[in-house]
XYZ file of C-alpha atoms in Angstrom:
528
model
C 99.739 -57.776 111.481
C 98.616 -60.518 109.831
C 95.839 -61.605 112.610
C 95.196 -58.127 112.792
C 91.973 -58.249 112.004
C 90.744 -61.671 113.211
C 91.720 -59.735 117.113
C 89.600 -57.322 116.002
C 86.563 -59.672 115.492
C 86.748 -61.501 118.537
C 87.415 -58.137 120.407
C 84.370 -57.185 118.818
C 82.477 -60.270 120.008
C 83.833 -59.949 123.506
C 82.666 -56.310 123.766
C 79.045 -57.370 122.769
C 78.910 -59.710 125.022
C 80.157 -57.256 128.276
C 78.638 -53.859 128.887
C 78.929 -51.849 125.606
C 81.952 -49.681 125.111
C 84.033 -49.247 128.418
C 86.209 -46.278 128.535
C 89.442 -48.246 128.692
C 88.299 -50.021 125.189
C 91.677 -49.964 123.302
C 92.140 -52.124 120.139
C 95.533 -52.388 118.900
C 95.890 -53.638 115.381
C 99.315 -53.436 114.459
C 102.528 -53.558 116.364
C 105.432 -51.408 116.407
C 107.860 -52.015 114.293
C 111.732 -52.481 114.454
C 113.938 -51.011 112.210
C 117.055 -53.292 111.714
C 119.478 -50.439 110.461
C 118.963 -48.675 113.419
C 117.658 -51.372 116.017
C 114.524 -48.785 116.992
C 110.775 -49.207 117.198
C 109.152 -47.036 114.597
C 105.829 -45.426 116.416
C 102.511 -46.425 115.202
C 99.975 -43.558 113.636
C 97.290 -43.436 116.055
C 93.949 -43.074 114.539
C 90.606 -43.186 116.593
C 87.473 -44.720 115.446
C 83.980 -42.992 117.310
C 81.243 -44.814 115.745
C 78.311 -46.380 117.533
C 78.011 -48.649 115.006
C 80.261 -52.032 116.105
C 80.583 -52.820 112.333
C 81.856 -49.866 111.722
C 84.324 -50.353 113.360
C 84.692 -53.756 112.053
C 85.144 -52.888 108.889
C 87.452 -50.045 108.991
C 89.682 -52.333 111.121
C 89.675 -54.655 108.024
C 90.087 -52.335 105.186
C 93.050 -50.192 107.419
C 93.965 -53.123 109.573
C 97.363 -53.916 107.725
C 98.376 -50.330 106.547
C 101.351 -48.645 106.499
C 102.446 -45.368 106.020
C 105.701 -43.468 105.962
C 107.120 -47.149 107.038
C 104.640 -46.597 110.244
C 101.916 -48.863 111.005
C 98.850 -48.219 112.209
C 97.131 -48.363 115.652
C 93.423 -48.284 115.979
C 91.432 -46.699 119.381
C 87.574 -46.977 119.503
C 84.956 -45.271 121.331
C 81.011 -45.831 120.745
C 80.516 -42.593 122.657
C 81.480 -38.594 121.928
C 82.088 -39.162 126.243
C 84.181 -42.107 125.411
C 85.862 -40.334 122.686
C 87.125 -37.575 124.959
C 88.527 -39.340 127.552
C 90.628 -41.119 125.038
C 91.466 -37.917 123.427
C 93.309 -36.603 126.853
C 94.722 -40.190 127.568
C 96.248 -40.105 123.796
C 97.667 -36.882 123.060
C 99.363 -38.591 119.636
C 96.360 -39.618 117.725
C 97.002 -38.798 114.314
C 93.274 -38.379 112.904
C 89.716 -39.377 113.929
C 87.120 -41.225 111.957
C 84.025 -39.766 113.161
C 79.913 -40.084 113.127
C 78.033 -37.354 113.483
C 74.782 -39.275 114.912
C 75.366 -41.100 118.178
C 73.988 -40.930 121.712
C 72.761 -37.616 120.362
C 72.134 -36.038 116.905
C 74.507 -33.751 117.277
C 77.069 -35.235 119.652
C 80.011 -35.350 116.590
C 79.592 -32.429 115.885
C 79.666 -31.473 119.213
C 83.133 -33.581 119.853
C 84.480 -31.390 117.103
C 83.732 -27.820 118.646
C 85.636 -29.701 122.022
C 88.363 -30.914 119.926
C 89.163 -27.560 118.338
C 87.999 -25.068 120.795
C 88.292 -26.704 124.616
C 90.909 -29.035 123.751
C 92.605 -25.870 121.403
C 94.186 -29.134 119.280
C 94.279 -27.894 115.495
C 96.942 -30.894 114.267
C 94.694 -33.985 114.750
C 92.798 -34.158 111.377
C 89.083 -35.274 112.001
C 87.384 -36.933 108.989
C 83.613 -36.915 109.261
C 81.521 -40.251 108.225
C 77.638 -40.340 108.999
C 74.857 -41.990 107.923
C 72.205 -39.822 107.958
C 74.014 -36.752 105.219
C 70.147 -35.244 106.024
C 71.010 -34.807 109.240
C 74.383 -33.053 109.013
C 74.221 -31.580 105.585
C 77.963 -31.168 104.295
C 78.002 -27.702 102.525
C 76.167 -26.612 106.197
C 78.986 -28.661 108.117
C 82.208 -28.316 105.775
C 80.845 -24.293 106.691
C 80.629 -23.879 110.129
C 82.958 -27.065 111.696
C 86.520 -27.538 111.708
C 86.765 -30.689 110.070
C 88.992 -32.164 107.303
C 86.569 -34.349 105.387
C 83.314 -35.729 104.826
C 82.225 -38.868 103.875
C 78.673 -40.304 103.718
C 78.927 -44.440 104.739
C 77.199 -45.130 101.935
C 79.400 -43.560 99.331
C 82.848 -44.562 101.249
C 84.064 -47.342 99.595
C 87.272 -49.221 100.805
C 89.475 -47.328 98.384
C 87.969 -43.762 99.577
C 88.220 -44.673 103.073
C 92.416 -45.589 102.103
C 92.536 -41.892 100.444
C 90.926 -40.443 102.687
C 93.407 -41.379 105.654
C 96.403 -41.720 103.897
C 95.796 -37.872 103.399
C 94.643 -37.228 106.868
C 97.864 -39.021 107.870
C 100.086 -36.702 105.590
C 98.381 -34.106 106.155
C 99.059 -34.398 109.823
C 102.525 -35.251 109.415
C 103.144 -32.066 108.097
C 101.112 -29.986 110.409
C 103.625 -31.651 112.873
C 106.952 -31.119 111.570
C 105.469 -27.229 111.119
C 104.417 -27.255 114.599
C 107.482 -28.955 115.975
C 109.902 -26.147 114.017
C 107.729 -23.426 115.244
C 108.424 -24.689 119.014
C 112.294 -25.301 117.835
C 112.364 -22.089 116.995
C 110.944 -20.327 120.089
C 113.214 -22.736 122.040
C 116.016 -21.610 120.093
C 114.957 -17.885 120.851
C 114.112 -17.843 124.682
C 117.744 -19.400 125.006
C 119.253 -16.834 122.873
C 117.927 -14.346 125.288
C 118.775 -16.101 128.151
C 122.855 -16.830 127.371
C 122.467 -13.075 126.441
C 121.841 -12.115 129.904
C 124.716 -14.055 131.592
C 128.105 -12.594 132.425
C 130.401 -14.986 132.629
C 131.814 -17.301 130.186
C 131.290 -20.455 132.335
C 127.464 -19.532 133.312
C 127.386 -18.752 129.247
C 128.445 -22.214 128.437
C 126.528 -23.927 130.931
C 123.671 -22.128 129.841
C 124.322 -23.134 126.581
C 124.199 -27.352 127.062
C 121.860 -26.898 129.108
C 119.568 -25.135 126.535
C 120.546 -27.196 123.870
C 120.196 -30.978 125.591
C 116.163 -29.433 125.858
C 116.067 -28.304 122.236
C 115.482 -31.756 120.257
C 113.188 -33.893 121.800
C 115.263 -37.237 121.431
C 118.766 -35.018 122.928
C 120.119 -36.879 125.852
C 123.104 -35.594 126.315
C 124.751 -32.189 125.257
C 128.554 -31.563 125.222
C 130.265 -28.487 124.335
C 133.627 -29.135 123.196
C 137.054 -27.474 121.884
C 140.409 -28.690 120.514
C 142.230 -30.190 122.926
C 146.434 -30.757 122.665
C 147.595 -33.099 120.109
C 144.265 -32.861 118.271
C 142.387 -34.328 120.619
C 138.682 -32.907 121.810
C 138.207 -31.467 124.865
C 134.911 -31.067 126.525
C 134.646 -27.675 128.376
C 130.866 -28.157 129.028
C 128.159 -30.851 129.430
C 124.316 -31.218 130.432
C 122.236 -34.269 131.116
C 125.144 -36.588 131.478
C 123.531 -40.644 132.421
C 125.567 -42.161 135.193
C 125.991 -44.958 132.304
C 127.956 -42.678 129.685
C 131.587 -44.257 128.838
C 134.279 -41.861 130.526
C 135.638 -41.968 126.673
C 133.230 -40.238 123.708
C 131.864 -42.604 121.155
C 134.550 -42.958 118.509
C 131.941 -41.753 115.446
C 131.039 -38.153 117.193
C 134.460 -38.021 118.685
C 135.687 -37.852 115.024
C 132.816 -35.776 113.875
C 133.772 -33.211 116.635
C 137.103 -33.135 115.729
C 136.665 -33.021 112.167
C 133.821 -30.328 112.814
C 136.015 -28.191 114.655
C 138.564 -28.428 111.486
C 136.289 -27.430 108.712
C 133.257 -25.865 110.323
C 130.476 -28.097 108.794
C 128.334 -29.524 111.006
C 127.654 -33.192 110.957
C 125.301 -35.950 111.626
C 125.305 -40.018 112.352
C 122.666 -41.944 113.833
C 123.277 -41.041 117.597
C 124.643 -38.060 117.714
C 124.641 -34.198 116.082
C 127.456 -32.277 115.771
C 127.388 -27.979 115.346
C 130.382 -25.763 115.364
C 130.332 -22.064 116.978
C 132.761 -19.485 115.089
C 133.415 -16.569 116.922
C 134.923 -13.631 115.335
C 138.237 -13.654 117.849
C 137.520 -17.136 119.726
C 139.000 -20.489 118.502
C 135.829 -22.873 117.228
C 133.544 -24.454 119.051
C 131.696 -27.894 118.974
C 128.414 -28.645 120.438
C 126.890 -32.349 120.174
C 123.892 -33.634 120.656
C 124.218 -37.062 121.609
C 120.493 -39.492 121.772
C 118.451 -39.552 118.432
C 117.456 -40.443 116.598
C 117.012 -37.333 115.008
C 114.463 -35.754 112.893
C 115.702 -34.351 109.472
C 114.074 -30.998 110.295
C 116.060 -31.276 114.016
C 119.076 -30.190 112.081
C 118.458 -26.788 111.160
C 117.789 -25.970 115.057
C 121.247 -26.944 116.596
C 122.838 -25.012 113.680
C 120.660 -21.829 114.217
C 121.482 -22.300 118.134
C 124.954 -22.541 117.768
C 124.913 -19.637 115.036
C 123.011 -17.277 117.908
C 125.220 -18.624 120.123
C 128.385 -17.619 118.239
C 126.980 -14.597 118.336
C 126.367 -14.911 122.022
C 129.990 -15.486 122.843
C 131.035 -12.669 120.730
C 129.126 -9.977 122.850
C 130.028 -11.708 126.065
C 133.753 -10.736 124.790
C 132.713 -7.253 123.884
C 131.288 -7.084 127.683
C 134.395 -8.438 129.250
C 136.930 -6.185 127.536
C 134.459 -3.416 128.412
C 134.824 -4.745 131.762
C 138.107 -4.960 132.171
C 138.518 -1.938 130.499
C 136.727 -0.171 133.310
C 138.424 -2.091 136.055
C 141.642 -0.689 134.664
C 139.669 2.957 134.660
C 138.746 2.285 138.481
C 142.589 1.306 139.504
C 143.916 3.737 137.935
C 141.857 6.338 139.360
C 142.054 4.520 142.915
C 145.845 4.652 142.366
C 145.470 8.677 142.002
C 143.913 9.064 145.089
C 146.228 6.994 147.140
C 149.105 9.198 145.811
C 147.599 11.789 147.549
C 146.641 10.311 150.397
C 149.214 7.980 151.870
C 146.221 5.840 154.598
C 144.189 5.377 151.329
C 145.642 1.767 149.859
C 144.986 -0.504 152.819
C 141.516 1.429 153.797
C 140.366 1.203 150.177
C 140.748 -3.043 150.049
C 139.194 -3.266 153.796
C 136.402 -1.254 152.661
C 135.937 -3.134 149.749
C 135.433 -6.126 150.985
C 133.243 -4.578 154.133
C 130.529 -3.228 151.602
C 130.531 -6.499 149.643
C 129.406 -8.139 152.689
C 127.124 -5.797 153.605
C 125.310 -5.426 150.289
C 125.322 -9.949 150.290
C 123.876 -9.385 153.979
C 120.913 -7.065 152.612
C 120.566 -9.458 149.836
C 120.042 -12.128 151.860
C 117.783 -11.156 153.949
C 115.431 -9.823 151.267
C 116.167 -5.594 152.186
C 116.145 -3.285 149.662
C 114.272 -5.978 146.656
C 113.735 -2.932 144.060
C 117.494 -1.988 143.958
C 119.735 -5.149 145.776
C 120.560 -7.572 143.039
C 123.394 -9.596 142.116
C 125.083 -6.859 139.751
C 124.980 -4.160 142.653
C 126.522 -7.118 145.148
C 129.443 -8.088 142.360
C 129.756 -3.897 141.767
C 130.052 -2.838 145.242
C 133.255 -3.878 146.738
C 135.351 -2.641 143.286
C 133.478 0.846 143.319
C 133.810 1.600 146.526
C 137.635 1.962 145.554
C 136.531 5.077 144.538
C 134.711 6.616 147.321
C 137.296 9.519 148.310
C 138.638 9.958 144.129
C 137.618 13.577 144.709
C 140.453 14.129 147.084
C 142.873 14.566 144.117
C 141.299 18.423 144.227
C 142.309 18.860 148.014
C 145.586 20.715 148.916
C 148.105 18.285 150.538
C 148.213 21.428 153.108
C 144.833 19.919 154.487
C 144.877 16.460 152.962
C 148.047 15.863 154.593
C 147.557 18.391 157.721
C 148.132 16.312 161.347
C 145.951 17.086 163.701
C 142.490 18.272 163.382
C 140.934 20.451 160.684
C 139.838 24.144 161.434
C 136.325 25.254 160.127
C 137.616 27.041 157.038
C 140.087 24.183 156.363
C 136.916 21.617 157.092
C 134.478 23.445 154.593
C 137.302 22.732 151.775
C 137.921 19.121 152.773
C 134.055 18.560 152.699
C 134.488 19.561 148.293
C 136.146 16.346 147.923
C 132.524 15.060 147.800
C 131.326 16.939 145.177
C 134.803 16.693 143.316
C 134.787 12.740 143.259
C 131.273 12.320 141.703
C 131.381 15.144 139.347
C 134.973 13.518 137.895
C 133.239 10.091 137.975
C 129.888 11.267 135.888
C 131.814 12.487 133.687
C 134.081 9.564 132.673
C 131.505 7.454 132.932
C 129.746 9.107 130.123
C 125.849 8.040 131.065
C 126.490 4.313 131.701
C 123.967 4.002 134.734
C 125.255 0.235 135.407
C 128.924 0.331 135.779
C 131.529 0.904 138.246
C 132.053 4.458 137.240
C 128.513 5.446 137.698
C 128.444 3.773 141.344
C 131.609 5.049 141.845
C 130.167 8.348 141.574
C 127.330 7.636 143.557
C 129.220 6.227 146.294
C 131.761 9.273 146.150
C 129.404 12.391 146.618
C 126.805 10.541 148.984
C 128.722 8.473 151.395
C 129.524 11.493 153.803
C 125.486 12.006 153.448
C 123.675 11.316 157.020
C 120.194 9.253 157.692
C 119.041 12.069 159.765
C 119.833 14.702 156.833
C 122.767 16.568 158.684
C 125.387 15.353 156.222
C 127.123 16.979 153.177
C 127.406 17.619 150.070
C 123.459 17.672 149.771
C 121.565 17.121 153.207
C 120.244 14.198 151.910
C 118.416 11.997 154.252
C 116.571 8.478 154.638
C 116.212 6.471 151.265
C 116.795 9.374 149.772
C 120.698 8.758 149.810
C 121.671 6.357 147.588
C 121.760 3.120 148.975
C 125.284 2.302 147.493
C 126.824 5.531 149.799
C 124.544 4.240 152.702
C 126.226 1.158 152.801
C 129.631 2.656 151.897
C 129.110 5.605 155.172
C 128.777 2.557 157.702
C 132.127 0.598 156.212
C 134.151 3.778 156.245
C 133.901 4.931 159.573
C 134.295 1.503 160.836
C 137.870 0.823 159.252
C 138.424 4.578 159.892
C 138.301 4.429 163.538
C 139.595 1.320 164.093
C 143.194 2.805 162.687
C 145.466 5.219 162.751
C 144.948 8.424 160.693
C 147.551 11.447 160.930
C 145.013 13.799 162.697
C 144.074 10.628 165.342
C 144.723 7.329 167.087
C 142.984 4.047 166.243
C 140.022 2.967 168.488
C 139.365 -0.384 169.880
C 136.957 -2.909 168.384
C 133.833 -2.177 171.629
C 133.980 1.654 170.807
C 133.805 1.296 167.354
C 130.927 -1.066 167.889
C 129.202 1.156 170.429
C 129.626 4.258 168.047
C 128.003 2.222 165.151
C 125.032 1.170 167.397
C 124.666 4.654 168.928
C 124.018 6.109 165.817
C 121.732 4.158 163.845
C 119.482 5.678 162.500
C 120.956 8.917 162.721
C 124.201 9.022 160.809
C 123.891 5.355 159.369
C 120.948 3.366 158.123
C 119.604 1.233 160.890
C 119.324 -2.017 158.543
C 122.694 -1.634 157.027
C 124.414 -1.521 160.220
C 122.438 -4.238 161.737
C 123.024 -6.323 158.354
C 126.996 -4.844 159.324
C 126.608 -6.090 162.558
C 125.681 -9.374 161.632
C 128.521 -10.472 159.128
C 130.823 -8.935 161.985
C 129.163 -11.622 164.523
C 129.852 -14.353 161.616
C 133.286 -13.494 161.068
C 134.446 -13.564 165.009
C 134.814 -9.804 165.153
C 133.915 -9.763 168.858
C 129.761 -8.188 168.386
């Protein structure tokens, strides 16, 4: 710093010698500094000089050239133009505060730079201190009134202890305005990821979600690694995000303590690389999640810990929702279980059509069918609900349940009930959930004997009208139905089955859920 502002002369001279005040015209005054604790370059404030006047800028150079603030040097920009001004502006998104005349190549054009500052540019942090020569010209009470600025300061009143004051404030001022800024964004970051992780399912999509949220919460995070205790007190890492190809295959011994130590006690902890948080669930053993990069910000720390304390929170429900989950999985065998008591064919069938309609509903997926109701919870929901599908025969007599050989009318009119039997059963236990198995259980149960054309039962439904969960459910049945052996008839062969299928789409069967049928069949080898 020291020839600081002998550079600045001679840049001066140089620039009055070549065209006046090229775009590119960057002065820097002062270097960056290295901090020796922590072997880092502390950033320079950035302040921007727009003065026509070359002594101005001479001058401030010399009375600012060798300040420091915050242990942060400064760096100087100048334009002689408002047009050379903004073009620095969106080269320089950092600059700290702007030193500005109001009279240049037009009376107004400072005040002009302001209104573009505040209003185009939207930038309310960079504090803009306004020097001019001519106070007749841009009154202050007129200016402080109706411009966005942060001071005022008439050349011939700023002395060289005024102009200090009056930047050393801009400076702090700005600082602050940052660090406000900066937590406001933290906190939305720390929000939109609490929303996400609350939409995922699964705990290992939960904890990848959550490194990879929280390696893009802090602006110096490199790396983020969710950990637990491992055997023998060591840490094990169940997650990670933003890994470099350089990281040691072994944790740095400090955070590896601080982890493990975290993990013990619950406090979260800091050194000059790395963050740690801890995640207490109310049933789950402790978590750890570290930050690993920095150096971080004092205000940083409040952000992982509010992360990992949504998070906690996070995990929590995700428990809730798999115990609900198994909980109805239990429900759907057991109820599966009832109707294969009755009805000896049911086990096998049930597990072939399972994994039929989950194909089918991936197919339509796939390809795009169906947007407004196919999605991934429908495809996962599927295969288990269609366990369900013939639930209602538990209110058939084994007389005609059980009856070999072919129903009579009478006998066929009570069989069709089953229908109507399964879904009401399944409504009912499901008690309103509309996204569960139970409630596509039911679905599937009283509308898979439904036909496209509208001649099938319990309702005559027809078209998209039937639910789309008993349309795809109708073309998976009778396929494993025919193709084996029921008491009241003999299995067919794979080309009648397929002919039947083809034959009637479009009037007992949907025609895009047996061609999307039609084409896992040709995938899998099924002879199409």
């Amino acid at each position: 710093m020291a020839d600081g502002c002998s550079r600045g002369e001679k840049a001066d001279e140089a620039r009055r010698d070549s065209s006046a005040g090229a775009v590119g015209d960057v002065l820097e005054f002062a270097a960056e500094t290295v901090d020796a604790a922590g072997g880092r370059q502390n950033p320079p404030w950035q302040i921007l000089i727009v003065d026509d006047d070359h002594e101005v800028h001479a001058i401030t150079r010399v009375v600012l050239g060798e300040m420091t603030f915050e242990e942060r040097p400064v760096r100087f920009l100048s334009a002689y133009t408002a047009r050379q001004a903004r073009s620095l502006l969106a080269e320089n998104p950092g600059i700290a505060a702007i030193l500005l005349d109001v009279v240049m190549e037009t009376d107004d054009a400072g005040l002009k730079l302001v209104r573009h500052i505040r209003e185009e540019m939207g930038n309310r942090q960079i504090r803009i201190i306004l020097r001019t020569g001519q106070p007749g010209q841009a009154p202050e009470r007129q200016v402080i009134a109706a411009y966005d600025i942060n001071d005022y300061k008439a050349k011939s009143e700023l002395t060289a202890q005024k102009l200090y004051t009056a930047t050393v404030a801009a400076l702090r001022s700005y600082q602050h305005i940052t660090a406000i800024e900066r937590g406001r964004q933290g906190l939305e970051r720390v929000m939109e990821a609490a929303v996400h992780l609350a939409g995922l399912r699964s705990r290992s999509q939960f904890l990848a979600g959550l490194v990879g949220r929280a390696s893009a919460l802090l602006t110096n995070a490199a790396t983020a690694l969710l950990c637990g205790a491992g055997e023998g007190g060591g840490v094990t890492i169940l997650a990670e995000a933003g890994i470099p190809a350089d990281l040691p295959a072994d944790l740095p011994a400090e955070a590896a303590a601080d982890i493990a130590a975290a993990l013990d006690d619950g406090q979260a902890r800091w050194g000059a690389r790395h963050g740690v948080a801890v995640l207490r669930g109310r049933d789950t053993a402790p978590l750890a999640l570290c930050l690993l990069g920095g150096p971080f910000a004092e205000d940083d720390r409040p952000l992982l810990e509010l992360l990992c304390t949504k998070a906690a929170v996070g995990l929590d429900n995700l428990r809730l929702y798999e115990r609900l989950n198994e909980a109805q999985v239990a429900t759907v065998h057991a109820l599966g279980k009832l109707a294969e008591y009755k009805d000896e064919v049911t086990g096998d069938h049930v597990k072939r059509l399972g994994r039929w309609a989950t194909a089918i509903a991936r197919e339509l997926h796939a390809r795009g069918d169906f947007a407004d109701e196919l999605d991934d919870w429908f495809c996962d929901t599927i295969g288990l609900a269609s366990v369900l599908h013939d639930v209602g025969k538990v209110g058939i007599p084994d007389a005609i349940l059980r009856k070999p050989g072919r129903l009579d009318e009478a006998e066929m009119t009570v069989m069709r009930d089953h229908a109507s039997i399964g879904g009401s059963i399944l409504r009912d236990a499901c008690g309103g959930d509309r996204r569960g198995y139970l409630s596509m259980g039911a679905e599937i149960a009283e509308s898979h004997h439904e036909r496209f054309d509208g001649s099938g039962y319990p309702r005559g439904l027809a078209g998209d009208a039937i639910p789309l969960a008993g349309r795809v459910v109708a073309v998976a049945d009778v396929f494993d139905a025919l193709l084996h052996c029921r008491p009241y008839k003999k299995a067919w062969d794979m080309v009648e089955v397929l002919d039947l299928l083809r034959t009637e789409s479009g009037r007992h069967f949907d025609p895009r859920v047996v061609d999307a049928f039609l084409a896992v069949l040709t995938r899998e080898g099924a002879g199409v």
